Short mmCIF file of C-alpha atoms in Angstrom, two decimals:
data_model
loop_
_atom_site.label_atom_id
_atom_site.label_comp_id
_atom_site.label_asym_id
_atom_site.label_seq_id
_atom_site.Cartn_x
_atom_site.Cartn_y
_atom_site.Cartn_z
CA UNK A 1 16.71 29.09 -82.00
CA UNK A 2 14.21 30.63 -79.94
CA UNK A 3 14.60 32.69 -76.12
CA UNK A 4 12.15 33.28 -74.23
CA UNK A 5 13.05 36.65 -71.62
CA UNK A 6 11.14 37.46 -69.01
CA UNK A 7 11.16 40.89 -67.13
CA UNK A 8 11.96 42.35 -70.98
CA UNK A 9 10.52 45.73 -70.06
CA UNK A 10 13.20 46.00 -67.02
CA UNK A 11 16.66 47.41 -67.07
CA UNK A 12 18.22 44.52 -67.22
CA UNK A 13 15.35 42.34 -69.32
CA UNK A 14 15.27 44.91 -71.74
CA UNK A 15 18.91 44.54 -73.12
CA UNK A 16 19.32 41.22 -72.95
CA UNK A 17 16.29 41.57 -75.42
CA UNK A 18 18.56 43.30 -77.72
CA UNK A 19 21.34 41.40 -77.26
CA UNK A 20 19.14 38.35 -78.46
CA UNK A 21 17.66 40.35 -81.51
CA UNK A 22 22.07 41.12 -82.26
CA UNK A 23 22.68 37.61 -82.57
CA UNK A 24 19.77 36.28 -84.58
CA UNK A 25 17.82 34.21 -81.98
CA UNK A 26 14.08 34.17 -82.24
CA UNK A 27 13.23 36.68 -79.50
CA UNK A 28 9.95 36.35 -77.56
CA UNK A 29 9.82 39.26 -75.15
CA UNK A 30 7.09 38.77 -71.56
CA UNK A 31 5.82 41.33 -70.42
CA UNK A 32 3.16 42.15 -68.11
CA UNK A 33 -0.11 44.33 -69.57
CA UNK A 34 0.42 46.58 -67.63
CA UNK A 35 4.25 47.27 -68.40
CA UNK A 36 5.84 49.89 -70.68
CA UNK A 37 6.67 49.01 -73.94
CA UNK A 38 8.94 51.64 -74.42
CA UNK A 39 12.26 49.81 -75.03
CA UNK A 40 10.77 47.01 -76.84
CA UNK A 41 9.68 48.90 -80.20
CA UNK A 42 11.89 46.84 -82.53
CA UNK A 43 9.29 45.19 -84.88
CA UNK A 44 11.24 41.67 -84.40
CA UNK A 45 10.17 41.54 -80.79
CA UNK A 46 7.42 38.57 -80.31
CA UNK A 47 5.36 39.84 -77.37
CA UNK A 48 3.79 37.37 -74.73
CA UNK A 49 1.77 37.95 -71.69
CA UNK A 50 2.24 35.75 -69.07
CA UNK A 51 1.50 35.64 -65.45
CA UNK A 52 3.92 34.60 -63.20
CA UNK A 53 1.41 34.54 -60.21
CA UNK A 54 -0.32 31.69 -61.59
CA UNK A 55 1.04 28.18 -63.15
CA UNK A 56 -2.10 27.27 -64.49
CA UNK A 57 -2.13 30.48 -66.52
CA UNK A 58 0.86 30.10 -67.68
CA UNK A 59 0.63 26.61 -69.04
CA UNK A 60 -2.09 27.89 -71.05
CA UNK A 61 -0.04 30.92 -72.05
CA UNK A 62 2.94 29.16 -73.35
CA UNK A 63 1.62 26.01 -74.51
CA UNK A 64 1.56 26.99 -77.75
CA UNK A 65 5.31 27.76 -78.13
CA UNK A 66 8.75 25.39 -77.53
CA UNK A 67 11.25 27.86 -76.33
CA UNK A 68 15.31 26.74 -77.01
CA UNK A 69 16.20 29.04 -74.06
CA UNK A 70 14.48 31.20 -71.39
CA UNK A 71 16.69 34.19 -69.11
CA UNK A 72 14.07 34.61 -66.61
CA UNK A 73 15.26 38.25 -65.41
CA UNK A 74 11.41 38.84 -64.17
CA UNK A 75 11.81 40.03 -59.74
CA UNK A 76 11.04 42.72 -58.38
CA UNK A 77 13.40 44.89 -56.01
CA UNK A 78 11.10 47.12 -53.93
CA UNK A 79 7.61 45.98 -52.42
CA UNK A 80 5.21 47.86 -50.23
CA UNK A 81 4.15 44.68 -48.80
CA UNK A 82 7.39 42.30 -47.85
CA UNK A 83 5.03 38.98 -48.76
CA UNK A 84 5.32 40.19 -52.54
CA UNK A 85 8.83 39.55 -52.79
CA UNK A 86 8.28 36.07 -52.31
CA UNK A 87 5.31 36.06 -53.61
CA UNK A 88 6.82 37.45 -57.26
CA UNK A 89 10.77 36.47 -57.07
CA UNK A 90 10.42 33.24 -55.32
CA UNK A 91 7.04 31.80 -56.45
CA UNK A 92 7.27 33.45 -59.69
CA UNK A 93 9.87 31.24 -60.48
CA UNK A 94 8.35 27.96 -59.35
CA UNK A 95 5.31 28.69 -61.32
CA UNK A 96 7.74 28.98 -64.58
CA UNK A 97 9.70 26.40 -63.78
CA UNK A 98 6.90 23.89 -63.03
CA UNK A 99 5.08 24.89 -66.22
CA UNK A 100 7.82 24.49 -68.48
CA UNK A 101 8.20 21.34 -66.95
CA UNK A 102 4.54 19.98 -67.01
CA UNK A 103 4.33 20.91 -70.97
CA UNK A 104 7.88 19.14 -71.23
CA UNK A 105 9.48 22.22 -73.15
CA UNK A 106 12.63 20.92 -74.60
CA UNK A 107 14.77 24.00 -72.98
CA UNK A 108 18.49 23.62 -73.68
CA UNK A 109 19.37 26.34 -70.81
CA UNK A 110 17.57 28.28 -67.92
CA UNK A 111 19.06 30.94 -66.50
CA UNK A 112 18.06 32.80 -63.47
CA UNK A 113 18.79 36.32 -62.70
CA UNK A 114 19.68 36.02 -59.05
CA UNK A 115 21.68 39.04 -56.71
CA UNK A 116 24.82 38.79 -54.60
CA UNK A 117 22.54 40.01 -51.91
CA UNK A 118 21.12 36.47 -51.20
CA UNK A 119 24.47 36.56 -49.44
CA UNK A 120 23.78 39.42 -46.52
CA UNK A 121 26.74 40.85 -44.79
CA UNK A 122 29.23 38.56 -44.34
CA UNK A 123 33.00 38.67 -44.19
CA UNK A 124 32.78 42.09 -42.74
CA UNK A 125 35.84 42.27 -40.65
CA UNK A 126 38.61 44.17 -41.85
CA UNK A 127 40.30 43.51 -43.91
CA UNK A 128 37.17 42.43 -46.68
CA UNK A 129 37.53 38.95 -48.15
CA UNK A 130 36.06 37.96 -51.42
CA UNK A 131 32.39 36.33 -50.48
CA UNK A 132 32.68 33.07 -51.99
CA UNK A 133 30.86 30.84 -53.35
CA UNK A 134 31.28 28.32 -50.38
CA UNK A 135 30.44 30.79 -48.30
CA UNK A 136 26.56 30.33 -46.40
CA UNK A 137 24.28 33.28 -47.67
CA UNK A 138 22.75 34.76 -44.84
CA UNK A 139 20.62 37.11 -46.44
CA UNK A 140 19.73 40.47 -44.30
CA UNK A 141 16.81 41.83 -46.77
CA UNK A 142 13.42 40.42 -47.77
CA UNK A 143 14.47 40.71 -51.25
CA UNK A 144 17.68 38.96 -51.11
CA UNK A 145 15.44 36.06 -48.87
CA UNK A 146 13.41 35.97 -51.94
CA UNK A 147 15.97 35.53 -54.28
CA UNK A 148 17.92 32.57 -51.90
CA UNK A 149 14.77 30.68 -51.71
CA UNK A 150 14.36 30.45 -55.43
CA UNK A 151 17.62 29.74 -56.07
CA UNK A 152 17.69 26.61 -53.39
CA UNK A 153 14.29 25.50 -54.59
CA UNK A 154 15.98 25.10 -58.01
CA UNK A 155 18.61 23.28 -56.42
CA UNK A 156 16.09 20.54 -55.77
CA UNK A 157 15.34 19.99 -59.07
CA UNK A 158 16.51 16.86 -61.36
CA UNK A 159 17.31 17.02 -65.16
CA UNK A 160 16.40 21.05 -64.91
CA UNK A 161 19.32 22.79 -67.37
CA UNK A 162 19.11 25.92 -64.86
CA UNK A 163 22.40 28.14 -64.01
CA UNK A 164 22.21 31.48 -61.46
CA UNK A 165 23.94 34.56 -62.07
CA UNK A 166 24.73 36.88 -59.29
CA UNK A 167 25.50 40.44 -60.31
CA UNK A 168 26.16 42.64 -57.73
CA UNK A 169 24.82 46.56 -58.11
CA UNK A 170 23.74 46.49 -61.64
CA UNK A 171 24.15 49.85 -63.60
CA UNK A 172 23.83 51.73 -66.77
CA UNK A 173 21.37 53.73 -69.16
CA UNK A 174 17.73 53.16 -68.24
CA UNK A 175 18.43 52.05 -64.55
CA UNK A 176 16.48 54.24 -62.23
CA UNK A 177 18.18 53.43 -58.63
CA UNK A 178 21.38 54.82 -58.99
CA UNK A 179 20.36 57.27 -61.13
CA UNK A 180 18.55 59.04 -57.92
CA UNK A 181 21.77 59.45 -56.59
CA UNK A 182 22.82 61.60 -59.81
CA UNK A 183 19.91 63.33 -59.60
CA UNK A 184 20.92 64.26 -55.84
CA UNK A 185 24.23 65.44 -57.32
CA UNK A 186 22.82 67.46 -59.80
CA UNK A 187 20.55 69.03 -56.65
CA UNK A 188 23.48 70.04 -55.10
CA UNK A 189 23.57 67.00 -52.24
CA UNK A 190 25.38 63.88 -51.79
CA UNK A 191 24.34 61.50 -49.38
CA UNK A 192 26.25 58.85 -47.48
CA UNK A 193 25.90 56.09 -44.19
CA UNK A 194 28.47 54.94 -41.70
CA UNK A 195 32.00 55.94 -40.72
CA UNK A 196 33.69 52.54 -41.29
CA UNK A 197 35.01 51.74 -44.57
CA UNK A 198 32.85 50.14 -47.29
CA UNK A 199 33.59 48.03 -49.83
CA UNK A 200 31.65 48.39 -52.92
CA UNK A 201 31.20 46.56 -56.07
CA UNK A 202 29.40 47.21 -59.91
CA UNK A 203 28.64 45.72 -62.96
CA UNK A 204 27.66 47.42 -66.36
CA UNK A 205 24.60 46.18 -67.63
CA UNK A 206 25.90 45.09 -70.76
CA UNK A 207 28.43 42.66 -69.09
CA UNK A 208 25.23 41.37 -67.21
CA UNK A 209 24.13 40.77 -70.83
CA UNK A 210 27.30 39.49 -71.63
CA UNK A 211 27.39 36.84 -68.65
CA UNK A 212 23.61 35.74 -70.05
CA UNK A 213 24.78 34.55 -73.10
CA UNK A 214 27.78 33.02 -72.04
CA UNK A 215 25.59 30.95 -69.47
CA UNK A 216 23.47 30.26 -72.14
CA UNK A 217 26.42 28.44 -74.23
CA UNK A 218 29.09 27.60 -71.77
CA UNK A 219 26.93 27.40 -68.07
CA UNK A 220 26.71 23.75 -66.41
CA UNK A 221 23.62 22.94 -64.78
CA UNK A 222 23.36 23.98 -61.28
CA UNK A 223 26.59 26.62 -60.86
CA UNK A 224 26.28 29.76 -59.61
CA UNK A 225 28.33 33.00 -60.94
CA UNK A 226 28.89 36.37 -59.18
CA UNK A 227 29.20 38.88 -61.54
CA UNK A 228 30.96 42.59 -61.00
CA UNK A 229 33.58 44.20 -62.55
CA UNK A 230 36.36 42.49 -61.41
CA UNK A 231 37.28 46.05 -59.06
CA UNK A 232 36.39 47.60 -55.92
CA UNK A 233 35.72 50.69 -54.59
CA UNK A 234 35.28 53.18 -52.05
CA UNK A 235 31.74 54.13 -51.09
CA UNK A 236 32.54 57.63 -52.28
CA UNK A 237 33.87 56.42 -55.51
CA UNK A 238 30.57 56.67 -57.60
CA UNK A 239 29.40 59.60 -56.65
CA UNK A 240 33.21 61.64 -57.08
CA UNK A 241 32.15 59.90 -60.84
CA UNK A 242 29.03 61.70 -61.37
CA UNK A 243 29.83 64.58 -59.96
CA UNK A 244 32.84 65.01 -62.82
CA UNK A 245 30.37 63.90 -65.63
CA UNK A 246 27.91 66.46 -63.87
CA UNK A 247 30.22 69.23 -64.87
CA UNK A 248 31.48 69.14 -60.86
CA UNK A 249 28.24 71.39 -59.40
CA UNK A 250 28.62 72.61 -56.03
CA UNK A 251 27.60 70.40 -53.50
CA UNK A 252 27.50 69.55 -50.30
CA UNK A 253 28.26 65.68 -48.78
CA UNK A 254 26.55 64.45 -45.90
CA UNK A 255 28.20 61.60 -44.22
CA UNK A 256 25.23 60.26 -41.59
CA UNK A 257 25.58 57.93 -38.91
CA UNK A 258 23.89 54.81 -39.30
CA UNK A 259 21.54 55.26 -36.69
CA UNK A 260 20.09 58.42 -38.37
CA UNK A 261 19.36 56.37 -41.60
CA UNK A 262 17.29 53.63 -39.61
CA UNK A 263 15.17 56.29 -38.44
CA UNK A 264 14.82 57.48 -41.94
CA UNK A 265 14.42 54.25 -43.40
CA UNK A 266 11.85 53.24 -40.58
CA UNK A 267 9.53 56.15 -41.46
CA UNK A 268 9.52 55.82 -45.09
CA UNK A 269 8.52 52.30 -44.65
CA UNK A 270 5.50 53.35 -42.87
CA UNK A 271 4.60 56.30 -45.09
CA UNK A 272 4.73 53.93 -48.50
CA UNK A 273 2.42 51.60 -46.82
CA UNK A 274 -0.38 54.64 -45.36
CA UNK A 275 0.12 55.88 -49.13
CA UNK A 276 0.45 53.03 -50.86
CA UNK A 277 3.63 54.12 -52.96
CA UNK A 278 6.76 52.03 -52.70
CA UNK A 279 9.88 54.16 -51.45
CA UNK A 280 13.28 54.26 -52.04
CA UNK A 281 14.08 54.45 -48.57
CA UNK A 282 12.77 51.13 -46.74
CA UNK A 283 13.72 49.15 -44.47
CA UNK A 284 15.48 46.59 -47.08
CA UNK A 285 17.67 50.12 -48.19
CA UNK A 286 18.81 50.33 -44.84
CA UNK A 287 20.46 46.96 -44.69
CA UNK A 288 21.73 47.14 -47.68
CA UNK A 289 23.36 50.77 -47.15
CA UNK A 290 24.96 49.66 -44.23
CA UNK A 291 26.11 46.70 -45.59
CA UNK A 292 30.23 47.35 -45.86
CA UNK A 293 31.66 44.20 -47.72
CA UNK A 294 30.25 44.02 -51.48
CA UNK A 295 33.12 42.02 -52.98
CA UNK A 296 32.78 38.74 -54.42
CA UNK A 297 34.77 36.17 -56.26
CA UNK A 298 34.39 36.04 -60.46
CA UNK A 299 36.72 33.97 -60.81
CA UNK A 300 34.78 30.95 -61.62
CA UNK A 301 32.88 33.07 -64.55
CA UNK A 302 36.27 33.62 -65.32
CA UNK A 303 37.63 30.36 -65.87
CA UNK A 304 33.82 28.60 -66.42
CA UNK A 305 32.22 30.75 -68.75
CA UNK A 306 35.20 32.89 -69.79
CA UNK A 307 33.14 35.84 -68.52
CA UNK A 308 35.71 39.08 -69.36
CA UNK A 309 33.86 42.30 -68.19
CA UNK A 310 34.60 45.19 -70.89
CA UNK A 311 33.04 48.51 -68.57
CA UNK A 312 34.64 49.90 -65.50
CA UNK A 313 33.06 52.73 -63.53
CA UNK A 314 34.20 55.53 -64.94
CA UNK A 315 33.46 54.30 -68.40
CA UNK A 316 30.09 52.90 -67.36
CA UNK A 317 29.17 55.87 -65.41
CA UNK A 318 30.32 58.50 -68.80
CA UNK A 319 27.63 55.93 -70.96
CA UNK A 320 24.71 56.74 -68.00
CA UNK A 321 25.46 60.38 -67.68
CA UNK A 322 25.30 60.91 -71.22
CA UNK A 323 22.41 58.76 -71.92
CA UNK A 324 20.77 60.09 -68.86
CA UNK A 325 21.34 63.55 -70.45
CA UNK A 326 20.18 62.63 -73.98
CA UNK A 327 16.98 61.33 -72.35
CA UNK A 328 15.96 64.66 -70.78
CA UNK A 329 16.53 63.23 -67.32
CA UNK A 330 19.10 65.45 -66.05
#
């Protein structure tokens, strides 16, 4: 059998690559030429190059292959310009999608790395409910916009074998977000937004992975999974984490009102576009910091796919300290 994964040099991409390798599978990994190659070293790994931002490329580009599966984890999560999350996540996927179909690829399964944040904040009164999947996403970021109008454009299709997966915060070794936040702890500083509670959800990378495959064999056309942990926690819950794996430094935590983060979030929008770097605080951050309802219903991954996630927090957040540590970046 042969998988196609796109977005292989990514957090996520990148072990679902090596998941792929584990089980035997054919593994064609595509990357960008401009993207690292630094988790994709195993000599098994068939590289592609294939441009997303243009279906007549990538007709050419995969014409000479029939892929059995494709995970298309490709998106992007941060833009300096808000037209390039549609742009990448939402026409991205079209492009794919259109040229698998015009070369009449016999794919068995397509599935889509999606986000619980096409959802927005909803269900925020106290006490949190579970967003469901009944519920209507109203998205509240360009990124999670993105993501909705892919997923709803697939939802148009006929006779496509796609299924959606929607992982809330996504951690582990080699993820870069959340590791800021360690690196913050290390520094002495922990940051946090808002007074009212917040409820807030994770998943381990490799039960992201885990979830892929299972789609992959079990997944009927058209569902849509949230993925987390099956927990939830405080807002202060991750960092009390990594500050115990840290060795518990000193530190000092800031809780800021939200008001004081919009300002923050406001200016670093406007200093990544006069210097052309993307920042981590933007205007999409602010939303989704002051966001205070992050649960979400497995249950159907549960029962459809007989998704069982194996990593909690504190497990998951030992692995990334550690690894984090081996790597030289704490």
């Amino acid at each position: 059998m042969k998988i196609l994964i796109t977005g292989a040099s990514g957090f996520i991409g990148s072990f679902i690559i090596e998941e792929a390798l584990k089980r035997g599978l054919e593994t064609w990994a595509a990357v960008r030429g401009s993207s690292s190659k630094a988790y994709l070293q195993d000599e098994r790994i068939n590289l592609i190059a294939l441009n997303l931002s243009s279906r007549e490329q990538l007709i050419e580009q995969l014409r000479p292959h029939q892929f059995d599966y494709v995970v298309h984890a490709a998106g992007v999560t941060k833009c300096i310009d808000k037209r390039d999350f549609r742009r990448i996540n939402t026409e991205g996927t079209k492009n794919l999608v259109l040229a698998l179909q015009q070369l009449k690829m016999p794919v068995k399964r397509f599935v889509y790395l999606s986000s619980l944040s096409v959802f927005g904040a909803i269900r925020e009164q106290q006490p949190y409910e579970e967003i469901r999947e009944t519920d209507t996403p109203q998205p509240n970021t360009e990124y999670g916009r993105s993501k909705l109008e892919a997923e709803q454009w697939l939802d148009t299709l006929e006779d496509f074998p796609y299924v959606i997966l929607r992982p809330t915060g996504v951690y582990g070794p080699r993820e870069r977000d959340y590791f800021l936040m360690a690196k913050s702890i290390k520094g002495h500083s922990d940051f946090s937004v808002g007074y009212k509670r917040q409820d807030i959800t994770f998943v381990y990378v490799s039960d992201v992975v885990q979830a892929v495959f299972l789609a992959i064999e079990k997944g009927q056309t058209g569902r849509k999974y949230f993925l987390s942990d099956g927990e939830v926690y405080q807002s202060t819950t991750f960092s009390d984490l990594i500050h115990e794996e840290l060795g518990r430094p000193w530190w000092i935590r800031i809780t800021a009102p939200v008001w004081v983060l919009r300002i923050v979030t406001f200016f670093g929008e406007h200093i990544g576009r006069m210097t052309g770097k993307i920042s981590a605080l933007n205007n999409d951050k602010y939303n989704i910091l002051r966001q205070r309802n992050w649960r979400c219903d497995i249950q159907p991954a549960i029962d459809e796919l007989g998704y069982q996630p194996q990593v909690k927090l504190k497990e998951g957040v030992r692995r990334s300290i550690k690894w984090y540590k081996e790597q030289g970046w704490l």
